[in-house]
Short mmCIF file of N, CA and C in Angstrom, two decimals:
data_model
loop_
_atom_site.label_atom_id
_atom_site.label_comp_id
_atom_site.label_asym_id
_atom_site.label_seq_id
_atom_site.Cartn_x
_atom_site.Cartn_y
_atom_site.Cartn_z
N VAL A 290 -5.59 -69.45 32.41
CA VAL A 290 -6.17 -68.23 32.02
C VAL A 290 -5.16 -67.24 31.49
N CYS A 291 -4.05 -67.21 32.25
CA CYS A 291 -3.00 -66.13 31.99
C CYS A 291 -1.99 -66.50 31.03
N SER A 292 -1.92 -67.64 30.40
CA SER A 292 -0.88 -68.05 29.51
C SER A 292 -0.59 -67.02 28.39
N SER A 293 -1.61 -66.81 27.59
CA SER A 293 -1.44 -65.76 26.55
C SER A 293 -2.68 -64.87 26.49
N ASP A 294 -3.63 -65.14 27.38
CA ASP A 294 -4.85 -64.35 27.50
C ASP A 294 -4.60 -63.12 28.28
N LEU A 295 -5.51 -62.21 28.10
CA LEU A 295 -5.51 -61.01 28.88
C LEU A 295 -6.59 -61.20 29.96
N ILE A 296 -6.33 -60.90 31.18
CA ILE A 296 -7.27 -60.94 32.27
C ILE A 296 -7.11 -59.71 33.14
N LYS A 297 -8.29 -59.15 33.47
CA LYS A 297 -8.38 -58.00 34.34
C LYS A 297 -9.04 -58.46 35.65
N ILE A 298 -8.35 -58.27 36.75
CA ILE A 298 -8.86 -58.71 38.02
C ILE A 298 -9.01 -57.47 38.96
N ALA A 299 -10.13 -57.40 39.62
CA ALA A 299 -10.27 -56.29 40.59
C ALA A 299 -10.25 -56.97 42.02
N PHE A 300 -9.51 -56.39 42.89
CA PHE A 300 -9.35 -56.80 44.24
C PHE A 300 -9.84 -55.66 45.20
N THR A 301 -10.60 -55.95 46.21
CA THR A 301 -10.90 -54.97 47.23
C THR A 301 -9.69 -54.98 48.13
N VAL A 302 -9.16 -53.88 48.42
CA VAL A 302 -7.86 -53.80 49.13
C VAL A 302 -7.96 -52.81 50.35
N TRP A 303 -7.15 -53.12 51.31
CA TRP A 303 -6.86 -52.21 52.41
C TRP A 303 -5.37 -52.31 52.66
N GLY A 304 -4.74 -51.29 52.22
CA GLY A 304 -3.21 -51.28 52.19
C GLY A 304 -2.72 -52.29 51.19
N ASP A 305 -1.91 -53.25 51.63
CA ASP A 305 -1.32 -54.21 50.72
C ASP A 305 -2.10 -55.55 50.87
N ARG A 306 -3.23 -55.60 51.51
CA ARG A 306 -3.96 -56.78 51.80
C ARG A 306 -5.33 -56.76 51.20
N ILE A 307 -5.99 -57.95 51.03
CA ILE A 307 -7.39 -58.00 50.59
C ILE A 307 -8.18 -57.46 51.81
N SER A 308 -9.06 -56.52 51.44
CA SER A 308 -9.98 -55.87 52.48
C SER A 308 -10.79 -57.04 53.10
N PRO A 309 -10.81 -57.10 54.49
CA PRO A 309 -11.48 -58.21 55.11
C PRO A 309 -13.01 -58.31 54.77
N VAL A 310 -13.66 -57.18 54.61
CA VAL A 310 -15.12 -57.18 54.39
C VAL A 310 -15.46 -56.23 53.16
N PHE A 311 -16.06 -56.82 52.19
CA PHE A 311 -16.39 -56.02 51.00
C PHE A 311 -17.29 -54.85 51.33
N ASP A 312 -18.25 -55.12 52.21
CA ASP A 312 -19.26 -54.18 52.52
C ASP A 312 -18.63 -52.89 53.16
N CYS A 313 -17.42 -52.96 53.65
CA CYS A 313 -16.79 -51.80 54.31
C CYS A 313 -15.64 -51.29 53.44
N ALA A 314 -15.34 -51.95 52.34
CA ALA A 314 -14.20 -51.59 51.46
C ALA A 314 -14.55 -50.36 50.70
N ASP A 315 -13.43 -49.57 50.36
CA ASP A 315 -13.67 -48.37 49.48
C ASP A 315 -12.59 -48.31 48.48
N THR A 316 -11.64 -49.27 48.38
CA THR A 316 -10.62 -49.14 47.38
C THR A 316 -10.41 -50.43 46.59
N LEU A 317 -10.38 -50.30 45.27
CA LEU A 317 -10.14 -51.45 44.38
C LEU A 317 -8.71 -51.33 43.83
N LEU A 318 -8.03 -52.43 43.66
CA LEU A 318 -6.85 -52.58 42.90
C LEU A 318 -7.22 -53.30 41.66
N ILE A 319 -7.08 -52.63 40.51
CA ILE A 319 -7.37 -53.34 39.19
C ILE A 319 -6.08 -53.64 38.50
N VAL A 320 -5.98 -54.92 38.22
CA VAL A 320 -4.66 -55.49 37.68
C VAL A 320 -5.03 -56.07 36.31
N GLU A 321 -4.12 -55.77 35.33
CA GLU A 321 -4.26 -56.36 34.00
C GLU A 321 -2.98 -57.33 33.88
N ILE A 322 -3.35 -58.60 33.55
CA ILE A 322 -2.28 -59.54 33.38
C ILE A 322 -2.32 -60.12 31.94
N THR A 323 -1.18 -60.05 31.25
CA THR A 323 -1.13 -60.53 29.86
C THR A 323 0.19 -61.37 29.80
N ASN A 324 0.09 -62.48 29.15
CA ASN A 324 1.30 -63.33 28.99
C ASN A 324 2.05 -63.54 30.27
N LYS A 325 1.34 -63.82 31.34
CA LYS A 325 1.89 -64.08 32.68
C LYS A 325 2.70 -62.84 33.28
N GLN A 326 2.39 -61.73 32.74
CA GLN A 326 3.04 -60.49 33.25
C GLN A 326 1.96 -59.46 33.63
N VAL A 327 2.28 -58.72 34.76
CA VAL A 327 1.40 -57.69 35.11
C VAL A 327 1.73 -56.51 34.27
N LYS A 328 0.75 -56.09 33.46
CA LYS A 328 0.98 -54.98 32.47
C LYS A 328 0.54 -53.63 32.99
N ASN A 329 -0.44 -53.66 33.95
CA ASN A 329 -0.90 -52.39 34.42
C ASN A 329 -1.63 -52.68 35.76
N ARG A 330 -1.54 -51.77 36.64
CA ARG A 330 -2.25 -51.90 37.94
C ARG A 330 -2.51 -50.48 38.44
N HIS A 331 -3.68 -50.28 38.97
CA HIS A 331 -4.09 -48.95 39.49
C HIS A 331 -5.13 -49.07 40.53
N LEU A 332 -5.17 -48.09 41.43
CA LEU A 332 -6.20 -48.03 42.45
C LEU A 332 -7.31 -47.19 42.08
N GLU A 333 -8.47 -47.55 42.48
CA GLU A 333 -9.72 -46.71 42.26
C GLU A 333 -10.60 -46.75 43.50
N SER A 334 -11.20 -45.67 43.82
CA SER A 334 -12.17 -45.73 44.98
C SER A 334 -13.48 -46.11 44.45
N PHE A 335 -14.29 -46.70 45.37
CA PHE A 335 -15.60 -47.12 44.97
C PHE A 335 -16.53 -47.11 46.24
N ASN A 336 -17.83 -47.11 45.98
CA ASN A 336 -18.75 -47.07 47.15
C ASN A 336 -19.35 -48.49 47.17
N SER A 337 -18.99 -49.26 48.20
CA SER A 337 -19.49 -50.59 48.40
C SER A 337 -21.04 -50.62 48.62
N ALA A 338 -21.59 -49.54 49.07
CA ALA A 338 -23.02 -49.47 49.30
C ALA A 338 -23.79 -49.40 47.98
N LYS A 339 -23.16 -49.23 46.90
CA LYS A 339 -23.73 -49.11 45.55
C LYS A 339 -23.15 -50.11 44.62
N PRO A 340 -23.44 -51.48 44.84
CA PRO A 340 -22.81 -52.51 44.12
C PRO A 340 -23.19 -52.44 42.57
N LEU A 341 -24.32 -51.98 42.27
CA LEU A 341 -24.66 -51.93 40.81
C LEU A 341 -23.73 -50.93 40.06
N PHE A 342 -23.42 -49.86 40.73
CA PHE A 342 -22.44 -48.87 40.06
C PHE A 342 -21.10 -49.54 40.00
N LEU A 343 -20.61 -50.33 40.97
CA LEU A 343 -19.36 -51.05 40.97
C LEU A 343 -19.44 -52.01 39.77
N ILE A 344 -20.44 -52.81 39.69
CA ILE A 344 -20.52 -53.84 38.56
C ILE A 344 -20.44 -53.13 37.23
N GLU A 345 -21.14 -52.06 37.07
CA GLU A 345 -21.16 -51.33 35.73
C GLU A 345 -19.76 -50.77 35.45
N LYS A 346 -19.11 -50.23 36.46
CA LYS A 346 -17.73 -49.69 36.34
C LYS A 346 -16.72 -50.75 35.93
N LEU A 347 -16.85 -51.87 36.58
CA LEU A 347 -15.89 -52.99 36.26
C LEU A 347 -16.16 -53.60 34.89
N ILE A 348 -17.38 -53.69 34.54
CA ILE A 348 -17.77 -54.27 33.16
C ILE A 348 -17.22 -53.29 32.09
N GLU A 349 -17.46 -52.01 32.33
CA GLU A 349 -16.98 -51.02 31.38
C GLU A 349 -15.48 -51.07 31.19
N GLN A 350 -14.71 -51.44 32.24
CA GLN A 350 -13.23 -51.51 32.26
C GLN A 350 -12.74 -52.94 31.73
N GLU A 351 -13.76 -53.80 31.45
CA GLU A 351 -13.46 -55.17 30.90
C GLU A 351 -12.82 -56.06 32.05
N VAL A 352 -13.15 -55.77 33.28
CA VAL A 352 -12.73 -56.59 34.39
C VAL A 352 -13.59 -57.89 34.40
N SER A 353 -13.05 -59.03 34.55
CA SER A 353 -13.83 -60.25 34.50
C SER A 353 -13.92 -60.94 35.80
N LEU A 354 -13.07 -60.51 36.83
CA LEU A 354 -13.06 -61.26 38.02
C LEU A 354 -12.91 -60.22 39.22
N LEU A 355 -13.63 -60.42 40.31
CA LEU A 355 -13.61 -59.68 41.49
C LEU A 355 -13.21 -60.60 42.64
N ILE A 356 -12.13 -60.26 43.39
CA ILE A 356 -11.71 -61.04 44.51
C ILE A 356 -11.83 -60.17 45.67
N CYS A 357 -12.50 -60.72 46.74
CA CYS A 357 -12.69 -59.89 47.93
C CYS A 357 -12.71 -60.87 49.16
N GLY A 358 -12.83 -60.15 50.34
CA GLY A 358 -12.97 -60.84 51.54
C GLY A 358 -14.43 -61.30 51.77
N ALA A 359 -14.84 -61.29 53.00
CA ALA A 359 -16.25 -61.61 53.29
C ALA A 359 -17.21 -60.59 52.58
N ILE A 360 -18.37 -61.09 52.22
CA ILE A 360 -19.35 -60.24 51.41
C ILE A 360 -20.75 -60.73 51.81
N SER A 361 -21.55 -59.72 52.00
CA SER A 361 -22.95 -59.99 52.35
C SER A 361 -23.75 -60.53 51.09
N GLU A 362 -24.85 -61.16 51.42
CA GLU A 362 -25.61 -61.77 50.42
C GLU A 362 -26.09 -60.90 49.26
N MET A 363 -26.59 -59.73 49.52
CA MET A 363 -27.09 -58.85 48.44
C MET A 363 -26.10 -58.44 47.44
N PRO A 364 -24.89 -57.89 47.84
CA PRO A 364 -23.93 -57.48 46.76
C PRO A 364 -23.39 -58.80 46.06
N ALA A 365 -23.25 -59.89 46.82
CA ALA A 365 -22.71 -61.13 46.18
C ALA A 365 -23.75 -61.59 45.10
N ASP A 366 -24.93 -61.61 45.43
CA ASP A 366 -26.00 -62.00 44.44
C ASP A 366 -25.97 -61.15 43.19
N LEU A 367 -25.83 -59.85 43.40
CA LEU A 367 -25.80 -58.91 42.21
C LEU A 367 -24.53 -59.10 41.35
N ILE A 368 -23.46 -59.38 42.01
CA ILE A 368 -22.17 -59.61 41.26
C ILE A 368 -22.23 -60.98 40.61
N GLU A 369 -22.72 -62.02 41.27
CA GLU A 369 -22.83 -63.35 40.61
C GLU A 369 -23.82 -63.34 39.46
N ASN A 370 -24.80 -62.51 39.49
CA ASN A 370 -25.75 -62.53 38.40
C ASN A 370 -25.33 -61.59 37.22
N SER A 371 -24.21 -60.97 37.37
CA SER A 371 -23.71 -60.18 36.26
C SER A 371 -22.70 -61.07 35.51
N SER A 372 -21.98 -60.45 34.59
CA SER A 372 -20.93 -61.21 33.81
C SER A 372 -19.62 -61.35 34.60
N LEU A 373 -19.59 -60.84 35.77
CA LEU A 373 -18.34 -60.94 36.60
C LEU A 373 -18.31 -62.28 37.33
N LYS A 374 -17.11 -62.80 37.53
CA LYS A 374 -16.89 -63.93 38.34
C LYS A 374 -16.46 -63.42 39.73
N LEU A 375 -17.05 -63.94 40.79
CA LEU A 375 -16.75 -63.52 42.16
C LEU A 375 -16.01 -64.60 42.98
N ILE A 376 -14.88 -64.29 43.56
CA ILE A 376 -14.21 -65.16 44.44
C ILE A 376 -14.09 -64.49 45.80
N PRO A 377 -15.00 -64.83 46.67
CA PRO A 377 -15.11 -64.23 48.00
C PRO A 377 -14.37 -64.98 48.99
N PHE A 378 -14.37 -64.42 50.25
CA PHE A 378 -13.76 -65.09 51.44
C PHE A 378 -12.21 -65.30 51.31
N ILE A 379 -11.62 -64.37 50.65
CA ILE A 379 -10.12 -64.48 50.35
C ILE A 379 -9.46 -63.45 51.34
N SER A 380 -8.31 -63.87 51.81
CA SER A 380 -7.52 -62.94 52.65
C SER A 380 -6.02 -63.13 52.32
N GLY A 381 -5.33 -62.07 52.78
CA GLY A 381 -3.84 -62.09 52.61
C GLY A 381 -3.24 -61.07 51.75
N ASN A 382 -2.00 -61.10 51.47
CA ASN A 382 -1.24 -60.12 50.77
C ASN A 382 -1.65 -60.11 49.35
N VAL A 383 -2.12 -58.98 48.78
CA VAL A 383 -2.66 -58.92 47.41
C VAL A 383 -1.58 -59.27 46.41
N ASP A 384 -0.28 -58.86 46.65
CA ASP A 384 0.69 -59.25 45.61
C ASP A 384 1.02 -60.65 45.53
N LYS A 385 0.96 -61.39 46.61
CA LYS A 385 1.05 -62.84 46.61
C LYS A 385 -0.09 -63.46 45.78
N ILE A 386 -1.32 -62.96 45.99
CA ILE A 386 -2.42 -63.42 45.26
C ILE A 386 -2.27 -63.15 43.77
N ILE A 387 -1.87 -61.97 43.46
CA ILE A 387 -1.63 -61.60 42.09
C ILE A 387 -0.61 -62.55 41.43
N ASP A 388 0.40 -62.83 42.13
CA ASP A 388 1.49 -63.74 41.65
C ASP A 388 0.96 -65.13 41.34
N ARG A 389 0.07 -65.61 42.15
CA ARG A 389 -0.54 -66.92 41.89
C ARG A 389 -1.32 -66.95 40.68
N PHE A 390 -2.11 -65.84 40.36
CA PHE A 390 -2.81 -65.79 39.11
C PHE A 390 -1.93 -65.61 37.96
N ARG A 391 -0.89 -64.77 38.10
CA ARG A 391 0.02 -64.48 37.04
C ARG A 391 0.70 -65.73 36.57
N THR A 392 1.14 -66.64 37.47
CA THR A 392 1.74 -67.84 37.17
C THR A 392 0.86 -69.00 36.83
N GLY A 393 -0.48 -68.73 36.84
CA GLY A 393 -1.45 -69.78 36.54
C GLY A 393 -1.78 -70.73 37.65
N LEU A 394 -1.35 -70.50 38.92
CA LEU A 394 -1.63 -71.32 40.02
C LEU A 394 -2.98 -70.99 40.66
N SER A 395 -3.71 -72.00 41.24
CA SER A 395 -4.88 -71.69 41.95
C SER A 395 -4.55 -71.05 43.31
N LEU A 396 -5.53 -70.52 43.95
CA LEU A 396 -5.25 -69.88 45.25
C LEU A 396 -5.18 -70.96 46.31
N GLY A 397 -5.85 -72.06 46.16
CA GLY A 397 -5.81 -73.15 47.09
C GLY A 397 -6.46 -72.65 48.44
N LYS A 398 -6.18 -73.43 49.45
CA LYS A 398 -6.73 -73.07 50.82
C LYS A 398 -5.89 -72.04 51.51
N THR A 399 -4.70 -71.72 50.99
CA THR A 399 -3.82 -70.81 51.66
C THR A 399 -4.38 -69.42 51.89
N PHE A 400 -5.21 -68.94 51.00
CA PHE A 400 -5.66 -67.69 51.05
C PHE A 400 -7.09 -67.52 51.54
N LEU A 401 -7.73 -68.66 51.98
CA LEU A 401 -9.12 -68.59 52.51
C LEU A 401 -9.08 -67.80 53.83
N MET A 402 -10.07 -67.08 54.01
CA MET A 402 -10.27 -66.41 55.35
C MET A 402 -10.26 -67.39 56.45
N PRO A 403 -9.65 -67.09 57.59
CA PRO A 403 -9.67 -67.96 58.73
C PRO A 403 -11.14 -68.29 59.07
N GLY A 404 -11.38 -69.57 59.40
CA GLY A 404 -12.70 -69.98 59.78
C GLY A 404 -13.62 -70.27 58.64
N CYS A 405 -13.10 -70.09 57.39
CA CYS A 405 -13.95 -70.37 56.25
C CYS A 405 -14.19 -71.89 56.07
N GLY A 406 -15.46 -72.21 56.26
CA GLY A 406 -15.83 -73.67 56.19
C GLY A 406 -16.60 -73.96 54.97
N CYS A 407 -17.06 -75.11 54.75
CA CYS A 407 -17.76 -75.52 53.59
C CYS A 407 -19.13 -74.98 53.50
N ASN A 408 -19.55 -74.22 54.39
CA ASN A 408 -20.89 -73.54 54.29
C ASN A 408 -20.81 -72.19 53.66
N GLN A 409 -19.61 -71.79 53.25
CA GLN A 409 -19.44 -70.49 52.71
C GLN A 409 -19.92 -70.47 51.24
N ARG A 410 -20.25 -69.27 50.71
CA ARG A 410 -20.65 -69.04 49.38
C ARG A 410 -19.60 -69.50 48.46
N GLY A 411 -20.03 -70.21 47.36
CA GLY A 411 -19.09 -70.68 46.41
C GLY A 411 -18.49 -72.06 46.68
N CYS A 412 -18.82 -72.58 47.82
CA CYS A 412 -18.37 -73.87 48.18
C CYS A 412 -19.35 -74.99 47.86
N THR A 413 -18.92 -76.06 47.25
CA THR A 413 -19.83 -77.17 46.97
C THR A 413 -19.79 -78.28 47.96
N GLY A 414 -19.09 -78.10 49.05
CA GLY A 414 -18.94 -79.10 50.09
C GLY A 414 -17.70 -80.02 49.73
N LYS A 415 -17.03 -79.79 48.66
CA LYS A 415 -15.91 -80.60 48.30
C LYS A 415 -14.68 -79.70 48.13
N GLY A 416 -14.46 -78.79 49.02
CA GLY A 416 -13.36 -77.86 48.98
C GLY A 416 -13.96 -76.56 48.31
N HIS A 417 -13.03 -75.81 47.74
CA HIS A 417 -13.41 -74.47 47.17
C HIS A 417 -13.02 -74.42 45.69
N PRO A 418 -13.86 -75.04 44.79
CA PRO A 418 -13.46 -75.01 43.43
C PRO A 418 -13.40 -73.65 42.77
N VAL A 419 -14.09 -72.64 43.34
CA VAL A 419 -13.99 -71.35 42.75
C VAL A 419 -12.61 -70.67 43.00
N LEU A 420 -11.78 -71.31 43.72
CA LEU A 420 -10.45 -70.72 43.98
C LEU A 420 -9.52 -71.00 42.91
N SER A 421 -9.91 -71.72 41.91
CA SER A 421 -9.03 -71.96 40.74
C SER A 421 -9.24 -70.84 39.69
N ASN A 422 -8.13 -70.49 39.05
CA ASN A 422 -8.33 -69.38 37.98
C ASN A 422 -8.38 -70.02 36.63
N LYS A 423 -8.68 -71.39 36.54
CA LYS A 423 -8.84 -72.03 35.23
C LYS A 423 -10.13 -71.69 34.60
N LYS A 424 -10.18 -71.71 33.32
CA LYS A 424 -11.47 -71.42 32.59
C LYS A 424 -12.55 -72.41 33.00
N GLY A 425 -13.79 -71.93 32.95
CA GLY A 425 -14.88 -72.82 33.30
C GLY A 425 -16.07 -71.94 33.41
N ASN A 426 -17.06 -72.42 34.21
CA ASN A 426 -18.28 -71.80 34.40
C ASN A 426 -18.02 -70.39 35.02
N PRO A 427 -18.56 -69.29 34.36
CA PRO A 427 -18.21 -67.98 34.96
C PRO A 427 -18.95 -67.73 36.20
N LYS A 428 -19.94 -68.48 36.60
CA LYS A 428 -20.65 -68.22 37.82
C LYS A 428 -20.09 -69.20 38.89
N ASN A 429 -20.16 -68.73 40.16
CA ASN A 429 -19.78 -69.56 41.26
C ASN A 429 -20.74 -70.70 41.34
N LYS A 430 -20.23 -71.85 41.78
CA LYS A 430 -21.16 -72.95 42.09
C LYS A 430 -21.47 -72.94 43.57
N GLY A 431 -22.41 -73.60 43.95
CA GLY A 431 -22.70 -73.65 45.39
C GLY A 431 -24.24 -73.28 45.48
N ASN A 432 -24.64 -73.22 46.64
CA ASN A 432 -26.07 -72.88 46.93
C ASN A 432 -26.19 -71.47 47.43
N PRO A 433 -26.61 -70.55 46.64
CA PRO A 433 -26.66 -69.13 47.09
C PRO A 433 -27.82 -69.03 48.17
N LYS A 434 -28.69 -70.02 48.36
CA LYS A 434 -29.72 -69.87 49.35
C LYS A 434 -29.14 -70.41 50.72
N ASN A 435 -28.00 -70.96 50.69
CA ASN A 435 -27.36 -71.49 51.92
C ASN A 435 -27.04 -70.24 52.82
N LYS A 436 -27.72 -70.08 53.92
CA LYS A 436 -27.50 -68.86 54.69
C LYS A 436 -26.89 -69.25 56.00
N GLY A 437 -25.78 -69.85 55.98
CA GLY A 437 -25.08 -70.27 57.27
C GLY A 437 -24.84 -71.71 57.37
N ASN A 438 -24.48 -72.10 58.48
CA ASN A 438 -24.10 -73.45 58.82
C ASN A 438 -25.25 -74.41 58.71
N PRO A 439 -25.15 -75.41 57.77
CA PRO A 439 -26.26 -76.36 57.70
C PRO A 439 -26.47 -77.22 58.92
N ASN A 440 -25.49 -77.16 59.82
CA ASN A 440 -25.69 -77.97 61.08
C ASN A 440 -26.32 -77.16 62.20
N ARG A 441 -26.67 -75.92 61.86
CA ARG A 441 -27.14 -74.98 62.87
C ARG A 441 -28.32 -75.57 63.68
N LYS A 442 -29.28 -76.17 62.97
CA LYS A 442 -30.50 -76.68 63.70
C LYS A 442 -30.06 -77.72 64.72
N GLY A 443 -29.11 -78.52 64.30
CA GLY A 443 -28.68 -79.61 65.21
C GLY A 443 -27.99 -79.01 66.50
N ILE A 444 -27.33 -77.95 66.23
CA ILE A 444 -26.57 -77.31 67.37
C ILE A 444 -27.64 -76.70 68.33
N LYS A 445 -28.67 -76.05 67.84
CA LYS A 445 -29.71 -75.47 68.61
C LYS A 445 -30.47 -76.57 69.47
N LYS A 446 -30.72 -77.68 68.82
CA LYS A 446 -31.41 -78.76 69.52
C LYS A 446 -30.54 -79.31 70.73
N GLN A 447 -29.31 -79.35 70.52
CA GLN A 447 -28.33 -79.75 71.54
C GLN A 447 -28.31 -78.87 72.78
N ARG A 448 -28.56 -77.58 72.47
CA ARG A 448 -28.45 -76.58 73.54
C ARG A 448 -29.67 -76.52 74.36
N LYS A 449 -30.81 -77.03 73.89
CA LYS A 449 -32.11 -76.95 74.63
C LYS A 449 -31.99 -77.84 75.81
N PRO A 450 -32.64 -77.47 76.96
CA PRO A 450 -32.52 -78.33 78.20
C PRO A 450 -33.41 -79.64 78.02
#
């Protein structure tokens, strides 16, 4: 994506790290990458309780990708149903993540939140394909109706006397 293309990425941040929970975040780092170089970066405040305003703001600024930590279903659904691509459940130093995108590398499992399993949003059960920054389907794949661990029923049955 970054070879000669322009990409604008928004990150929810807390200091120099990805904010652990989108729903509690209030700061975005917006980064513009052109020809594998960071051309511009700036911080903006936002209200995570108003995701429609955030979506509108990012689209107006031609941001195409939002990277965040854990995110609840309602804002994730709104973002995924917009023109933005969402990569959730990411953690770590934001500059290291920017560097991965800048050089054209995928995020891989290195930046997944601890405990992120294949029942997470955007996971197809075969790893985390949404963690690649290669061109493709602008929407996350996976089952947005999946609300937790698919093995949960089995666990409950095992706990009954």
